[in-house]
Coordinates of C-alpha atoms in Angstrom, one line a residue:
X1 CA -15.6 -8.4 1.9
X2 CA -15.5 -8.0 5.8
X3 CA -12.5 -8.1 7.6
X4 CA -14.3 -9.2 11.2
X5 CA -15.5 -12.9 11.4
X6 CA -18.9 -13.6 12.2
X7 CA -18.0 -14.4 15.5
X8 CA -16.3 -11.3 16.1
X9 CA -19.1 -9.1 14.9
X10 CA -21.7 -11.1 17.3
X11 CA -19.1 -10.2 19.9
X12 CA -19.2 -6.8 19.5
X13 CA -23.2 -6.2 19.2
X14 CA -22.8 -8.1 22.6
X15 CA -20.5 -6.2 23.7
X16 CA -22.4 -3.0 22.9
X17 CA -26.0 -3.9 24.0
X18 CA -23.8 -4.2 27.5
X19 CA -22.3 -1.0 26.9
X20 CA -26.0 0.2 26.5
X21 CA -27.5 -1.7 29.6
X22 CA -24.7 -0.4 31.9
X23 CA -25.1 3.6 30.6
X24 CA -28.5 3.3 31.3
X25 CA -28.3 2.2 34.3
X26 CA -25.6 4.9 35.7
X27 CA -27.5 7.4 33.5
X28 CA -31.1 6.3 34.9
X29 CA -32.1 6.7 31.5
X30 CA -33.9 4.4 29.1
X31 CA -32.0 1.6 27.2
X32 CA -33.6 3.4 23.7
X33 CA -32.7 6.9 25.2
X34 CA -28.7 5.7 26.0
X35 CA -28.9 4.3 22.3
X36 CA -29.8 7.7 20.8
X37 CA -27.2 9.1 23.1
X38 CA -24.6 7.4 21.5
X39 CA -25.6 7.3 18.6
X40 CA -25.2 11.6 19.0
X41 CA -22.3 11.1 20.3
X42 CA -20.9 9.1 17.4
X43 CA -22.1 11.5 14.9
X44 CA -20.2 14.3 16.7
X45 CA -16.9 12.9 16.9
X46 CA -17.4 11.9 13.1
X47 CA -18.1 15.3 12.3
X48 CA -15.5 16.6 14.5
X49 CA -12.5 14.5 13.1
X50 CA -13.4 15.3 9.4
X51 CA -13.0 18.7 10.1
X52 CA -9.7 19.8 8.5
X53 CA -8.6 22.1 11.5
X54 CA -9.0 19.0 14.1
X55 CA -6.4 16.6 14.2
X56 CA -7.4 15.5 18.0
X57 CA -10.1 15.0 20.3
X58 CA -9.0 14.0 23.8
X59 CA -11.7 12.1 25.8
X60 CA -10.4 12.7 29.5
X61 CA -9.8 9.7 31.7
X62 CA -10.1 7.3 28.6
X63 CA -7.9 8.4 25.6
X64 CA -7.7 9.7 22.3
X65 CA -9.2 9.7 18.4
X66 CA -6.4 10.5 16.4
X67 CA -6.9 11.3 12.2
X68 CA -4.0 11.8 10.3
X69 CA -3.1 12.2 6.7
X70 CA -1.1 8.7 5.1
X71 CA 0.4 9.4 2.1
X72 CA 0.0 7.6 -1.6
X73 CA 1.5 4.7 -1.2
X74 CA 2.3 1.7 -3.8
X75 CA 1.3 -2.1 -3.9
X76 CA 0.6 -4.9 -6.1
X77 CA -3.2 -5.2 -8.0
X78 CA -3.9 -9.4 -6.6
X79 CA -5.7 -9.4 -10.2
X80 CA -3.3 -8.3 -12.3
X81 CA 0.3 -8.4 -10.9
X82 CA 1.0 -4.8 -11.4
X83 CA 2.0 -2.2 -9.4
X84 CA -0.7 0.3 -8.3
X85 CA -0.2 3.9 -6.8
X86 CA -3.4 4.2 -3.8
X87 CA -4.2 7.8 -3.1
X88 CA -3.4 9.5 0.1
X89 CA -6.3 9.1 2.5
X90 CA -7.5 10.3 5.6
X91 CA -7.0 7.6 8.8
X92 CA -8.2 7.4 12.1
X93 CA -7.7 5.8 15.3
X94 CA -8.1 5.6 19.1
X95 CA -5.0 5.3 21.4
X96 CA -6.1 4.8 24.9
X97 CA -4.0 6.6 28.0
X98 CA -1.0 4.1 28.9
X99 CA -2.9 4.3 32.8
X100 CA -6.8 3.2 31.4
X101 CA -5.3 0.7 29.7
X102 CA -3.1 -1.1 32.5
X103 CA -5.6 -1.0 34.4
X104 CA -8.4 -2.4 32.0
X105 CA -5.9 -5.4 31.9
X106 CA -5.8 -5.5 35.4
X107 CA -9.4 -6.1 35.4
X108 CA -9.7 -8.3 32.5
X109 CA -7.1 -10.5 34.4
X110 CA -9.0 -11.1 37.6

């Protein structure tokens, strides 16, 4: 089951072919060529932020990808009724610097 609408996920490859137009351009590199780029990219911060010793990687200007550990936790099987115990888990997420994102609303407001 996905979480993101159909909409939202249209959005998005939108949003990244953009992403991809506007690299290449600064980059004066090939659309195909920014694509691989990232796509190296990706790979290294996913290898990065499983690594046990890394809790943080701080992309300057922009923000950061933050993994932590979440604990077991409990909740109610929506078959059953009963109460099940998840696992701890590993979680990730990005918090961008307070000052990219005012000014990202800036933008987006004018």
């Amino acid at each position: 089951m996905s979480v993101l609408s159909e909409k939202t996920k249209r959005e998005g490859k939108k949003g990244f072919e953009k992403f991809l137009e506007i690299y290449a351009s600064k980059t004066k590199i090939s659309e195909e060529k920014a694509r691989e780029n990232t796509a190296f990219f990706i790979e290294a911060l996913k290898e990065t932020l499983v690594n046990k010793d890394i809790n943080i990687i701080s992309l300057t200007g922009l923000g950061n990808f933050i993994s932590y550990d979440r604990g077991e936790t409990r909740g109610r099987s929506f078959l059953t009724g009963e109460i099940v115990t998840y696992p701890k888990r590993k979680n990730f997420k990005f918090n961008f610097l307070r000052t990219t994102k005012e000014n990202l609303i800036k933008i987006k407001e004018n």
